[in-house]
């Protein structure tokens, strides 16, 4: 699974870069213009005018906040994507082990049928082909091992057909028991990987929400600074970008809606287990 930010996150990163670039690029102009605006505002006021805020510091703080928040978005998204990679690998390992165990079940079914005849299959729990669902098959193979370990069931087997040797059932029990243990380990790996992926997704989604809040409020502050400095054209561009982002949030179309599409396969798998 290659790493890439989803479309919604990329859009937000683009808006963030635009705002950061705008602040950095126009800060010298803002410094001059907003100083002139202050002189005009307090020109008719008697006495000493109040000290002006450090607008450079305000803008520098906005840039730092945006960059730190955007970096956290990328960090948490990368962590989530990495956990999805681990989850995918855990599933592949489990499926390989499961496939080998199902293959062993088919071989045993064929061997008992050929050695003892069809009547032996119900005695050993081998009358059915391997179940498709994970949970159903684990129950099925567990029943097979249980019956093969039962002296009464083994004793009820008919004599081997002419020319056939008796099957070493104890060896089969030992082999299947080890494979079942391995499958349970792989299942536990999947559960752990899924838990980490789910938790990291929650952290990622919360980080994106926080970033949208940081972006929206810094943009409002910067729009006000631009207007106070008489740079209405720049302020209008910031406002237009703000409205586009806010409209998406209000219609329920941001990252949360699309991101949920990454989970159906996982939900289906949990149901099958």
PDB file of N, CA and C in Angstrom, residues 19 27 43 92 105 136 266:
ATOM      1  N   UNK A  19      -2.319  29.939   2.383  1.00  0.00           N
ATOM      2  CA  UNK A  19      -2.413  30.936   3.440  1.00  0.00           C
ATOM      3  C   UNK A  19      -1.034  31.262   4.014  1.00  0.00           C
ATOM      4  N   UNK A  27       3.832  40.044   4.300  1.00  0.00           N
ATOM      5  CA  UNK A  27       4.083  40.601   5.634  1.00  0.00           C
ATOM      6  C   UNK A  27       4.795  41.951   5.597  1.00  0.00           C
ATOM      7  N   UNK A  43      -5.276  59.709  14.604  1.00  0.00           N
ATOM      8  CA  UNK A  43      -4.805  61.060  14.249  1.00  0.00           C
ATOM      9  C   UNK A  43      -5.534  62.143  15.034  1.00  0.00           C
ATOM     10  N   UNK A  92      -2.767 -11.371   5.312  1.00  0.00           N
ATOM     11  CA  UNK A  92      -2.175 -12.291   4.339  1.00  0.00           C
ATOM     12  C   UNK A  92      -1.557 -13.499   5.040  1.00  0.00           C
ATOM     13  N   UNK A 105      -7.107 -30.421   5.577  1.00  0.00           N
ATOM     14  CA  UNK A 105      -8.434 -31.008   5.823  1.00  0.00           C
ATOM     15  C   UNK A 105      -8.895 -31.803   4.605  1.00  0.00           C
ATOM     16  N   UNK A 136     -16.385 -20.635  11.319  1.00  0.00           N
ATOM     17  CA  UNK A 136     -16.989 -21.955  11.068  1.00  0.00           C
ATOM     18  C   UNK A 136     -15.924 -23.010  10.811  1.00  0.00           C
ATOM     19  N   UNK A 266     -12.829  -4.523   6.031  1.00  0.00           N
ATOM     20  CA  UNK A 266     -12.523  -4.907   7.401  1.00  0.00           C
ATOM     21  C   UNK A 266     -13.787  -5.312   8.135  1.00  0.00           C
TER      22      UNK A 266
END
